[in-house]
Short mmCIF file of C-alpha atoms and ligand atoms in Angstrom, two decimals:
data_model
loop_
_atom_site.label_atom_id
_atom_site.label_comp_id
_atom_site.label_asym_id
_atom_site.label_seq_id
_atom_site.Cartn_x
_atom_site.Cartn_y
_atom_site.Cartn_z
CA UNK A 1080 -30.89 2.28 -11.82
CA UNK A 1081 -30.34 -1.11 -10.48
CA UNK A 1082 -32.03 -3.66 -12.15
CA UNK A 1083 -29.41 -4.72 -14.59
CA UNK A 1084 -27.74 -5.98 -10.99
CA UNK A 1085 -31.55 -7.62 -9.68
CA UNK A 1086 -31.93 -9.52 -13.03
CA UNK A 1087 -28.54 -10.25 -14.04
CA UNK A 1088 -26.52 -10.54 -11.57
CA UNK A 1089 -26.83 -13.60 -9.02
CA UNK A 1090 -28.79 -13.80 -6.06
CA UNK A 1091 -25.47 -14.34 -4.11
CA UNK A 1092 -24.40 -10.67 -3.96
CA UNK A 1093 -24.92 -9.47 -0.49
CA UNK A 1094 -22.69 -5.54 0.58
CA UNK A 1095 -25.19 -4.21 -2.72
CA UNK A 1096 -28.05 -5.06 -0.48
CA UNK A 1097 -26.86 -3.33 2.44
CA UNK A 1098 -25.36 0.01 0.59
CA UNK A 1099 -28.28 0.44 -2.61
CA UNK A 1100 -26.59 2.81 -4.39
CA UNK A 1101 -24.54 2.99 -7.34
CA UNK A 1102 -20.66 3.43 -6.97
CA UNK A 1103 -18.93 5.52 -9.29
CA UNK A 1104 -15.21 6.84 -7.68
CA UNK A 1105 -13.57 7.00 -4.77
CA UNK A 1106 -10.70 9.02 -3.21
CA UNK A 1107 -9.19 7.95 0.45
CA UNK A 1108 -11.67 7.48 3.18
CA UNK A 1109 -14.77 8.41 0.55
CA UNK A 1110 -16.78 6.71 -1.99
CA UNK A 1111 -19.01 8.60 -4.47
CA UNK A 1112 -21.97 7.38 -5.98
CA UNK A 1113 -23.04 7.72 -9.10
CA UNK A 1114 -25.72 10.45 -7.93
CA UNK A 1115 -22.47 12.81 -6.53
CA UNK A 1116 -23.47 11.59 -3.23
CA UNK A 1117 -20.18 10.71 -0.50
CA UNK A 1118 -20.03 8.10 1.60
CA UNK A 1119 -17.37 7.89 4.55
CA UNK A 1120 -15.78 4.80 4.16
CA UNK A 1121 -15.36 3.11 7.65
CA UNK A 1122 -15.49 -0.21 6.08
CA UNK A 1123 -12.40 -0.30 3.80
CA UNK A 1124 -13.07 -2.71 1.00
CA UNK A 1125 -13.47 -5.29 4.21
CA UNK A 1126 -9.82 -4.74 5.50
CA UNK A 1127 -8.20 -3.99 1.81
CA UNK A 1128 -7.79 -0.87 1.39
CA UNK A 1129 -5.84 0.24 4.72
CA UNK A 1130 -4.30 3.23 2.68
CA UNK A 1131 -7.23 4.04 1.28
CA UNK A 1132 -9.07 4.00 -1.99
CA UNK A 1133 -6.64 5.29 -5.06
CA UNK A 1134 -3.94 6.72 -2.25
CA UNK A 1135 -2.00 8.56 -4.67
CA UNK A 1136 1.50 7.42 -3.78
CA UNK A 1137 0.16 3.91 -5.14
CA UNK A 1138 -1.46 5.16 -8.02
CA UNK A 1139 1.59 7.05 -9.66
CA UNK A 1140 3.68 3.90 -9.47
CA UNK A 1141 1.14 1.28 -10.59
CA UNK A 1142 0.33 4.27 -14.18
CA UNK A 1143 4.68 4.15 -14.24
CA UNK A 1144 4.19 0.44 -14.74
CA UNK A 1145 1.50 0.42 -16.85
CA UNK A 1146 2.77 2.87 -19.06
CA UNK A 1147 6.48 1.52 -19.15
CA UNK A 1148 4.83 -1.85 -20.01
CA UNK A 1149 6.36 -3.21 -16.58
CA UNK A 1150 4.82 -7.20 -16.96
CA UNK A 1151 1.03 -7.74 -15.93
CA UNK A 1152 0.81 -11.14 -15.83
CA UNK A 1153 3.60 -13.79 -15.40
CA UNK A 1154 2.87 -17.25 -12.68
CA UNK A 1155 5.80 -17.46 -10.67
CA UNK A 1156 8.43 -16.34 -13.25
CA UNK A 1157 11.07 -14.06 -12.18
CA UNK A 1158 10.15 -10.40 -13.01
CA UNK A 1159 11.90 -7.20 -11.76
CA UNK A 1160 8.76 -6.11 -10.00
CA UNK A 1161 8.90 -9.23 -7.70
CA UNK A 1162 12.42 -8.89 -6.95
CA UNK A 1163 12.11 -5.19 -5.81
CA UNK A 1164 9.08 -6.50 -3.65
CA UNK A 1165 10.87 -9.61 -2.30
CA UNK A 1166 13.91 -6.98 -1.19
CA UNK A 1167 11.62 -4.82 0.42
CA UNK A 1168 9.62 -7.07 1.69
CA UNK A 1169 12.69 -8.63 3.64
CA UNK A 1170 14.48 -5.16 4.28
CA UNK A 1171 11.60 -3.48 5.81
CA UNK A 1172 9.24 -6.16 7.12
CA UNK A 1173 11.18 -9.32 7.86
CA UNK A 1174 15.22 -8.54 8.94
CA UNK A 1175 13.97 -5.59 11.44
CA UNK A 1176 11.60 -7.71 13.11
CA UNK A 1177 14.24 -10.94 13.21
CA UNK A 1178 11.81 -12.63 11.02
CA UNK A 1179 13.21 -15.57 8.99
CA UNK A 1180 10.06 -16.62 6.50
CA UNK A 1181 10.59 -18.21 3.19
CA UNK A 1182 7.91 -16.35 0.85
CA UNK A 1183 5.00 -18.05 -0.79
CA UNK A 1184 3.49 -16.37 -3.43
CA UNK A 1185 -0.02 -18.42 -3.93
CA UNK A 1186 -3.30 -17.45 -5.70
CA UNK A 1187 -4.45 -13.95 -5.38
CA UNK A 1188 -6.91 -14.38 -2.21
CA UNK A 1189 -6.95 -15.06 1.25
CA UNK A 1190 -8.68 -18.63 0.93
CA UNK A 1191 -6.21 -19.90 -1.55
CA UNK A 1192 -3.32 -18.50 1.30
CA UNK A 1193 -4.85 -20.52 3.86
CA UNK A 1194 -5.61 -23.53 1.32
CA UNK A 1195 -1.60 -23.60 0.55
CA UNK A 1196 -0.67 -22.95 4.39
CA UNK A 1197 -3.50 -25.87 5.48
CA UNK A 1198 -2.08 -28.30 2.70
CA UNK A 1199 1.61 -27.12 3.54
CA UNK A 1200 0.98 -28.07 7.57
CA UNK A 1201 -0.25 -31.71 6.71
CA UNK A 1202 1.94 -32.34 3.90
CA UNK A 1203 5.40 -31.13 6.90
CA UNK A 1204 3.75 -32.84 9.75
CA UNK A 1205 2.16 -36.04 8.28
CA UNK A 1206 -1.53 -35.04 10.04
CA UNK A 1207 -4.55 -34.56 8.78
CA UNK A 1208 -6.13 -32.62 11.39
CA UNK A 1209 -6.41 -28.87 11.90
CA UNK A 1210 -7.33 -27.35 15.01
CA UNK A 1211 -9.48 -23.85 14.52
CA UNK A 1212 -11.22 -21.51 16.69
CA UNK A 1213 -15.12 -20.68 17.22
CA UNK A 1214 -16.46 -17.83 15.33
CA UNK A 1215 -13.73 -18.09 12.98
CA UNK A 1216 -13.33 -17.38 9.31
CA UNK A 1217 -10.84 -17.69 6.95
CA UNK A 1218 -12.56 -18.38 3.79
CA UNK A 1219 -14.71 -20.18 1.59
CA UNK A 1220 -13.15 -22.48 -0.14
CA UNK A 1221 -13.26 -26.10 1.15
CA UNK A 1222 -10.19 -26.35 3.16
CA UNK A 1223 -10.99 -22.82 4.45
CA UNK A 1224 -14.47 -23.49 4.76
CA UNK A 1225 -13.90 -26.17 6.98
CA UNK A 1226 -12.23 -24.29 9.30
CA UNK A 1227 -14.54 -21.45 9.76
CA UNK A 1228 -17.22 -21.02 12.27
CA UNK A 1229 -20.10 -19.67 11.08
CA UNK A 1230 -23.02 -22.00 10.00
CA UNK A 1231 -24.63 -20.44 6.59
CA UNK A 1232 -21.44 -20.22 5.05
CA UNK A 1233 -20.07 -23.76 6.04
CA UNK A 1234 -23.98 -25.44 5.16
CA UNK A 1235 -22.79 -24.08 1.38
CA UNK A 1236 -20.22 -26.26 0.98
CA UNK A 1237 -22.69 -29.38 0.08
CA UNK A 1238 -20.44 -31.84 1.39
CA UNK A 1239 -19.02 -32.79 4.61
CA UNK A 1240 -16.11 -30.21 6.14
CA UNK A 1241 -14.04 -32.72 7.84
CA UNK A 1242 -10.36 -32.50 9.32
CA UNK A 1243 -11.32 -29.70 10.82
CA UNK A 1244 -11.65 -29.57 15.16
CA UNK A 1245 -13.01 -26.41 16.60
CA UNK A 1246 -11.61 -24.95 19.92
CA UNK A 1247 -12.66 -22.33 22.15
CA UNK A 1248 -11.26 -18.81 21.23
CA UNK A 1249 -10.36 -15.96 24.11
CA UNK A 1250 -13.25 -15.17 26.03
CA UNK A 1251 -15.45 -18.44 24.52
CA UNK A 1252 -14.93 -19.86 28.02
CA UNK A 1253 -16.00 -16.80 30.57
CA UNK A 1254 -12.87 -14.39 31.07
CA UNK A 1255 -10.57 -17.15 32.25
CA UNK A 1256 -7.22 -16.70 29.20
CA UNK A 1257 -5.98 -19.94 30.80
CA UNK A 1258 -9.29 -22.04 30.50
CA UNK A 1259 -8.86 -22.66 26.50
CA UNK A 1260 -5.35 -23.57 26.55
CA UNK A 1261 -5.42 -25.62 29.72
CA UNK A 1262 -8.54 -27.55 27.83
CA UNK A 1263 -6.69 -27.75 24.89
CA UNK A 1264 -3.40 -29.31 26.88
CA UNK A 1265 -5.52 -31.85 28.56
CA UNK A 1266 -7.36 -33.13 25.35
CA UNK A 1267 -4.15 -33.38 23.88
CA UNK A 1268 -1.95 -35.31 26.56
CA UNK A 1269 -4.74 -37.44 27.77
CA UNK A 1270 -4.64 -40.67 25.34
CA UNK A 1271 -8.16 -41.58 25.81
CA UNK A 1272 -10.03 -37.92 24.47
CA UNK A 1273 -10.38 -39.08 21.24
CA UNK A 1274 -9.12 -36.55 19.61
CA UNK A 1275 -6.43 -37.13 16.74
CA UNK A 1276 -3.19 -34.62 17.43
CA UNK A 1277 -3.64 -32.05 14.79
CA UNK A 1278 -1.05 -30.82 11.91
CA UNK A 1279 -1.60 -27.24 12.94
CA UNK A 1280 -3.75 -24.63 14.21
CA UNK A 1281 -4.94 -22.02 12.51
CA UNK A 1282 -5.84 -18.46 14.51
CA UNK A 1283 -6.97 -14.93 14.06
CA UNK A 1284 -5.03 -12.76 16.96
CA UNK A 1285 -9.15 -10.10 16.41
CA UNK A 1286 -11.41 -12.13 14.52
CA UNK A 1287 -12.83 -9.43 12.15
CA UNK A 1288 -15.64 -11.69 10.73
CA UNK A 1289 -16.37 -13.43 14.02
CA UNK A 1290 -17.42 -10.07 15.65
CA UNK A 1291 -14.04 -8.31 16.39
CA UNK A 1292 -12.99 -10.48 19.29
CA UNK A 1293 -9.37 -9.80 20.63
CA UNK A 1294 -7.27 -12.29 21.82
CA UNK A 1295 -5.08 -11.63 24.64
CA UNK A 1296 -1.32 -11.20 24.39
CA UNK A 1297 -1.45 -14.10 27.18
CA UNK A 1298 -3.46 -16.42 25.39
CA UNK A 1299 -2.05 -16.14 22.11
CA UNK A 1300 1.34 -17.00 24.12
CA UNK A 1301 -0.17 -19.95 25.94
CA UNK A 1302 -1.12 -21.30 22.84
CA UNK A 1303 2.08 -20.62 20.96
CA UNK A 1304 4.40 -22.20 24.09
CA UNK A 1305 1.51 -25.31 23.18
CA UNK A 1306 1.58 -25.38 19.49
CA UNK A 1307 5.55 -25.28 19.66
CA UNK A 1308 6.07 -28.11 22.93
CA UNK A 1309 3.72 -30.60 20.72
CA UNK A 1310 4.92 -30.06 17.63
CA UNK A 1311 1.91 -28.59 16.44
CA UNK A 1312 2.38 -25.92 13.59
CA UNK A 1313 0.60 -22.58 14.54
CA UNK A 1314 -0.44 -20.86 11.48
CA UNK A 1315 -1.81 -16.94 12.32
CA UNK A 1316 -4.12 -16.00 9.41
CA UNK A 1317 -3.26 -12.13 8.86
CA UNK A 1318 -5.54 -11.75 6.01
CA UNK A 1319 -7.62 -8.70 7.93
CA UNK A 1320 -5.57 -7.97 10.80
CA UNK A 1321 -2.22 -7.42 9.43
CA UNK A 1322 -0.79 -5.21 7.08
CA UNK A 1323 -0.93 -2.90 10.25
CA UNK A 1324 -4.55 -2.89 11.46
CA UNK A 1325 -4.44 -3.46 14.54
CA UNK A 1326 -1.05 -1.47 14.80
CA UNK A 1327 2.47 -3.21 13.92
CA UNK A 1328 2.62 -4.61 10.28
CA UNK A 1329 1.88 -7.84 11.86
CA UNK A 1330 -1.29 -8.28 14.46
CA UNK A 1331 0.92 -10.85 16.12
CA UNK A 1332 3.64 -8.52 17.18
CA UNK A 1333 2.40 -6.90 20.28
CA UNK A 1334 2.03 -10.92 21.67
CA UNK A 1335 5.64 -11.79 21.00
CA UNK A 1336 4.88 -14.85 19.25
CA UNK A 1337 6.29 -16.43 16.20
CA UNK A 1338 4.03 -18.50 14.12
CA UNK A 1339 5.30 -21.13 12.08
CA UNK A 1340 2.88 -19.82 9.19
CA UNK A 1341 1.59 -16.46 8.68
CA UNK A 1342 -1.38 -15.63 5.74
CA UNK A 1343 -1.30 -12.64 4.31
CA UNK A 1344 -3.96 -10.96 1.61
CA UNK A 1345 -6.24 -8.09 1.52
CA UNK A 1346 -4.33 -5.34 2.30
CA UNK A 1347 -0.30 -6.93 0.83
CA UNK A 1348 -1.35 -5.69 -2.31
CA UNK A 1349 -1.67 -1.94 -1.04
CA UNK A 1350 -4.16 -0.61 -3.27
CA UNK A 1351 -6.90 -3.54 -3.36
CA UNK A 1352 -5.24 -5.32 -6.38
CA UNK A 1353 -5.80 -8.66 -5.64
CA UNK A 1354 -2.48 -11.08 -4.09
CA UNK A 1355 -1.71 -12.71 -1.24
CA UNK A 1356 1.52 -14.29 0.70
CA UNK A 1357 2.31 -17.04 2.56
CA UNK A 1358 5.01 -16.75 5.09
CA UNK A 1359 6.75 -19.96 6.25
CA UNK A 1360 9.37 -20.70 8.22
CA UNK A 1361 12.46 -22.13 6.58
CA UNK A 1362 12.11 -25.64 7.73
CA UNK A 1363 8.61 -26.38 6.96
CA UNK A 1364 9.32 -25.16 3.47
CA UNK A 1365 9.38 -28.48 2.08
CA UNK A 1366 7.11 -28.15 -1.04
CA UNK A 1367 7.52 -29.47 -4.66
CA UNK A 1368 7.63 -27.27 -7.49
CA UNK A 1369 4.19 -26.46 -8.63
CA UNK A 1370 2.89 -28.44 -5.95
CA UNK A 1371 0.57 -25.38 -5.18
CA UNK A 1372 0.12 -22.97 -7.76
CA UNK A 1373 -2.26 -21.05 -9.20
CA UNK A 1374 -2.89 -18.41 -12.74
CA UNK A 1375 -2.97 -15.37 -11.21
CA UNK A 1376 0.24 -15.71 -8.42
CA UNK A 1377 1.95 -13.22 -10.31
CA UNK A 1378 -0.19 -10.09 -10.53
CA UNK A 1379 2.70 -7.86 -10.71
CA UNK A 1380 0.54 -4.57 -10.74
CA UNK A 1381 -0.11 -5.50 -7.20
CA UNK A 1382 3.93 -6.33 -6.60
CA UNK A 1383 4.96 -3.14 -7.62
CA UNK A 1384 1.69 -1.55 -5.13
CA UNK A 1385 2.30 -3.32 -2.55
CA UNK A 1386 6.49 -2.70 -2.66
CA UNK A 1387 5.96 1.37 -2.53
CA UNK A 1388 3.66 0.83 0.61
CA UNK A 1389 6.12 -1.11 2.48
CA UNK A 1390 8.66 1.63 1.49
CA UNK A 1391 5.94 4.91 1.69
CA UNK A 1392 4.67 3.57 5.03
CA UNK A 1393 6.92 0.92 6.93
CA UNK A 1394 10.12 2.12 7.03
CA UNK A 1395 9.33 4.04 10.19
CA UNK A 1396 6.78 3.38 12.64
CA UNK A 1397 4.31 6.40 12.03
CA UNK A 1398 1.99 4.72 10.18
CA UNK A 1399 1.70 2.31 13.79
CA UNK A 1400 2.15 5.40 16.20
CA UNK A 1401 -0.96 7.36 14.36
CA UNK A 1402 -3.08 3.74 14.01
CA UNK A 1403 -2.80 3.60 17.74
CA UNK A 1404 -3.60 6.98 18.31
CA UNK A 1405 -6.38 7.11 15.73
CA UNK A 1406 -7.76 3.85 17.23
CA UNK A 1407 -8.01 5.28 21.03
CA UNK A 1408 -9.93 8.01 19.81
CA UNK A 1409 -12.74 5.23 18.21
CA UNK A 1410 -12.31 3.39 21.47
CA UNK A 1411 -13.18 6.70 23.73
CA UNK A 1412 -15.91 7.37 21.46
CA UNK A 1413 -17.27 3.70 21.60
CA UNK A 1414 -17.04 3.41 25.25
CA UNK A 1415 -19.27 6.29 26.01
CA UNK A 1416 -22.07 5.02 23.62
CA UNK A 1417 -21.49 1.84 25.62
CA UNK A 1418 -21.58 3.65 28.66
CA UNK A 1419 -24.58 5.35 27.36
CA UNK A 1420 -27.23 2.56 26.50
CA UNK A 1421 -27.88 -1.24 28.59
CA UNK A 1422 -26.60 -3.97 26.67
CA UNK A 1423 -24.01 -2.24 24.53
CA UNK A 1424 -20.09 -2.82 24.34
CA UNK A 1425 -17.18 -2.10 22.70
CA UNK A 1426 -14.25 -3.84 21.67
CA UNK A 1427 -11.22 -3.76 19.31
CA UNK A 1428 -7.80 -2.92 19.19
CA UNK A 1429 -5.32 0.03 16.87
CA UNK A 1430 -8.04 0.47 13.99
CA UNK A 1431 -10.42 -2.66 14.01
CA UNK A 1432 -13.33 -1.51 16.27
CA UNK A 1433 -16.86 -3.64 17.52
CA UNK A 1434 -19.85 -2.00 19.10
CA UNK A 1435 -22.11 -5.16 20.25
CA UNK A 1436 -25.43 -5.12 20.77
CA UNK A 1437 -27.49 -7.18 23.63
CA UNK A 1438 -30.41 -6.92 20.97
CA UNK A 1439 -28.67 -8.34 18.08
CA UNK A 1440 -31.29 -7.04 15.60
CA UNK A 1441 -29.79 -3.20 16.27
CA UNK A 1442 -26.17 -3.53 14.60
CA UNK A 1443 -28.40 -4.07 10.88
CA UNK A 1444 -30.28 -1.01 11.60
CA UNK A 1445 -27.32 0.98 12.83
CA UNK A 1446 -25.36 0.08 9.62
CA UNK A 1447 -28.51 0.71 7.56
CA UNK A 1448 -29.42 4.61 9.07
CA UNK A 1449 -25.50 5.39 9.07
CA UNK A 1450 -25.33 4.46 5.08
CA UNK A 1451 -28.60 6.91 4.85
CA UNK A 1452 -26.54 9.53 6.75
CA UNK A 1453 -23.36 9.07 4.26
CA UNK A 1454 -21.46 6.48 6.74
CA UNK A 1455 -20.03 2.77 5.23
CA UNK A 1456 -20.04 0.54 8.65
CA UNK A 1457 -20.63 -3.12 8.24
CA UNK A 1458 -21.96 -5.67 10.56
CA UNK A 1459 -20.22 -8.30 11.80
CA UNK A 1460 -20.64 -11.63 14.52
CA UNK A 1461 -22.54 -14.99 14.38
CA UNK A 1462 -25.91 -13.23 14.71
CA UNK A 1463 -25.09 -9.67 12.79
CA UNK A 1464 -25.12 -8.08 16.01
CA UNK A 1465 -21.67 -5.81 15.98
CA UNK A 1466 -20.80 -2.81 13.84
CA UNK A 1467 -17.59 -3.13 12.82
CA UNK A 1468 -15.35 0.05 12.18
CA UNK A 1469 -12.75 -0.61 9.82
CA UNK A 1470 -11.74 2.80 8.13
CA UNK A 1471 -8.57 3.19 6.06
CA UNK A 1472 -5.56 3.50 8.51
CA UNK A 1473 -4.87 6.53 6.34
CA UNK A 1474 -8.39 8.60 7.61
CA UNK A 1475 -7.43 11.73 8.77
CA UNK A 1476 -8.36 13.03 12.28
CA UNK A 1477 -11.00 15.29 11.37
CA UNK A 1478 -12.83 12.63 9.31
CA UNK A 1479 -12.64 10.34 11.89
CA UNK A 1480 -14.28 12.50 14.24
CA UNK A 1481 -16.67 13.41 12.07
CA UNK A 1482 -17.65 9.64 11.30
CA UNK A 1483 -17.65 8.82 14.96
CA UNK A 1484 -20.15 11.80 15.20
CA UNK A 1485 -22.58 10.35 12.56
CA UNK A 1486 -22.17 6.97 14.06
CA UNK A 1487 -23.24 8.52 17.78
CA UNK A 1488 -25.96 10.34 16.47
CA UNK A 1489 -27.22 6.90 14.56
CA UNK A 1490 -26.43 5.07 17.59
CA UNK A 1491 -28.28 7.65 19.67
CA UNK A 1492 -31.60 8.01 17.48
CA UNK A 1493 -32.06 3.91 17.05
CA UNK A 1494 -31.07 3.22 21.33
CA UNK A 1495 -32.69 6.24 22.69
CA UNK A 1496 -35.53 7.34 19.51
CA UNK A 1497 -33.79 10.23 19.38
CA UNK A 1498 -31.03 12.21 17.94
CA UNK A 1499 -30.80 14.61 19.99
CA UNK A 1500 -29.71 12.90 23.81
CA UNK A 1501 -25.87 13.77 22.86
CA UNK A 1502 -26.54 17.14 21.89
CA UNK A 1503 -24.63 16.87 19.05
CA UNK A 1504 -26.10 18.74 15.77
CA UNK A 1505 -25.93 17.00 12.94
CA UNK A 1506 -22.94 16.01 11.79
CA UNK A 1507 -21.56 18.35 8.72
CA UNK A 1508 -18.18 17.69 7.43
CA UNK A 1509 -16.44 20.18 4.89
CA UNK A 1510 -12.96 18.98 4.88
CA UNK A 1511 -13.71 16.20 1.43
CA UNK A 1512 -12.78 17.67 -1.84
C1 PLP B 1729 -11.19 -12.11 4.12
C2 PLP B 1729 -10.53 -13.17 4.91
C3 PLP B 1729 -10.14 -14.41 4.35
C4 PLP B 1729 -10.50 -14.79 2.94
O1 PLP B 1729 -9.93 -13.96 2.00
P1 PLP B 1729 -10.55 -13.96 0.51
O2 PLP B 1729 -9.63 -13.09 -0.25
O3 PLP B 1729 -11.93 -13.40 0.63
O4 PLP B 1729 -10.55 -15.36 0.05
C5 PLP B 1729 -9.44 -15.29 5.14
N1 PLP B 1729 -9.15 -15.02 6.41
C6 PLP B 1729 -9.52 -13.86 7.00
C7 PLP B 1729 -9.15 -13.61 8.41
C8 PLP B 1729 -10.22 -12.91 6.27
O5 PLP B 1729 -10.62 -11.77 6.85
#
């Protein structure tokens, strides 16, 4: 059933290894393999699919485009489809929030985003240097590589990451908000540190890949009030956490910052069709024609997608009002299994959820018995040791219950040996066509 994937296909494929099964379709919050089996999908193509798989709204206007022979493929020329998106996207995204962003439409993923914001920052300030945070990630290309944490990934690069200057995210520190961004003033005013002034930092407001750590709404201001006395550029990478994750459209909202730069990919494109945006603000839009470009920058399919879920879901503020109810209820659950087992804790904010483990080797087997039991949670954090809950801000509140329910019971039969300390039965859940 699978070997066409073990001998063909390269060693470097890793979610196959966690999920062995066979993927056939997929509907919402479910996936179904090729057996008939369903799998709840609290993973979400990794932060893509935060309307779900094939939401229906998207589907019936990316077949009208298809079929009317609306343009597939075009670079950066003018098309109707990226006009309607650029009007939405400033009608319903950027005007009500007092936004003013110039819109860069780079190469269709995240890393090439934060490649064109990284080479945008040196190119405005003159700098070479970018400042990032531990237990970042934002990508595997070079320039992205080199300013992401984690150790494996960056060791694949085979040469040296330079330019890059790690800093100490929220909480790196003890539970102090102040401590990073007083360090960070003091290497930065005091002339003998040795450290270069950087072009720009670059920041996650939850780092999704790092282990879902939240920044506070103090420290992300402490370090915008920094970024903007020192003429530093601050540059939020919004690849996971926007698009209304963690709540508002942007994860940056609820902080009351402005960043000079703001990535967006994953979920822009509305139903996983690859394309991502670069926001900048008027000023540092100072780049050359072509300077940064890139084949697939025009994947119109996902312009028209990602244009009917800015006008299905953002022109009100239900879509944010249920993600923060939705995300309590994974919070209430999370903090009695927390409250439940030594060594456990949870953390997150609207619909991006952690459960960390003391004993980091639990989170693989947690993610492992839940895929048995017809649950999709990843894991997540330097050593593997948080399950990340990422469903599709679209779940309804019955699957999410019933999720939360398969996770407990997991969580209860690897922490306690048995399934039964909740009381809960097994989990049964009738409501997927
Ligand atoms: C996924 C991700 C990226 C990289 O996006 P790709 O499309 O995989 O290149 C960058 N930054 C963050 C925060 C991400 O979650």
């Amino acid at each position: 059933m699978t070997t066409v994937f073990e001998t063909l296909e390269s060693n470097v494929r890793s979610y196959c290894r966690a999920w062995p099964t066979v993927f056939d379709t997929a509907r919402g919050a479910w996936l179904r393999d090729e057996s008939g089996r369903e799998y709840l999908d609290f993973f979400a193509g990794a932060g893509a699919l935060n309307y779900g798989h094939n939401n229906p709204v998207l589907k019936s206007a990316l077949l009208e485009h298809l079929s009317r022979d609306g343009i597939t493929h075009a670079l950066d020329m003018s098309t109707t489809a990226k006009r309607d998106l650029l009007v939405a996207l400033r009608d319903i995204v950027l005007v009500p929030r007092g936004l003013d962003y110039k819109v860069q439409f780079p190469g269709p993923t995240g890393a090439n985003a934060v490649e064109a914001a990284l080479k945008l920052a040196r190119k405005v300030t003159g700098r070479t240097a970018i400042w990032n945070f531990t237990n970042s990630f934002h990508g595997v290309s070079l320039g992205a590589l080199a300013v992401t944490g984690n150790a494996a990934k960056r060791a694949a690069a085979g040469v040296p990451l330079a330019h890059a200057v790690p800093m100490p995210y929220d909480g790196y520190l003890g539970d102090d908000p102040a401590a990073g961004p007083a360090w960070m003033r003091r290497v930065l005013d005091d002339s003998a540190s040795g450290l270069d002034k950087p072009a720009a930092v670059i920041v996650e407001t939850v780092q999704g890949e790092g282990g879902v750590n939240v920044a506070s709404g103090q420290w992300l201001r402490a370090l915008a009030e920094l970024c903007s006395a020192r003429g530093i550029l601050l540059i939020v990478d919004d690849v996971q956490m926007g698009c209304g994750r963690t709540g508002p459209f942007f994860s940056f909202e609820t902080a009351g910052i402005t960043p000079d730069i703001v990535v967006l990919s994953k979920s822009i494109g509305g139903y996983g069709l690859p394309m991502a945006l670069v926001l900048l603000r008027p000023e540092w839009d100072q780049w050359a024609p072509g300077e940064h470009n890139g084949t697939f920058r025009g994947n119109n399919p996902a312009f028209v997608t990602a244009r009917v879920a800015l006008e299905h879901y953002w022109t009100g503020d239900g879509l944010t009002a249920s993600t923060l109810a939705l995300g309590e209820r994974v919070r209430d659950a999370l903090d009695e299994l927390a409250a439940r087992y030594p060594g456990v804790s949870a953390r997150g904010r609207g619909l991006v959820h952690g459960l960390a483990f003391a004993d980091v080797s639990v989170a693989g087997k947690v993610s492992r018995l839940a895929f048995e039991r017809g649950l999709l949670v990843e894991t997540s954090g330097p050593d593997d040791e948080v399950v990340k809950l990422l469903p599709p801000l679209t779940v309804t509140p019955d699957e999410l219950g019933y999720g939360l329910t398969l996770l407990a019971e997991v969580v209860d039969e690897i922490c306690a040996g048995s399934p039964a300390v909740t009381g809960t039965v097994r989990a049964r859940f009738t409501g997927c066509g």
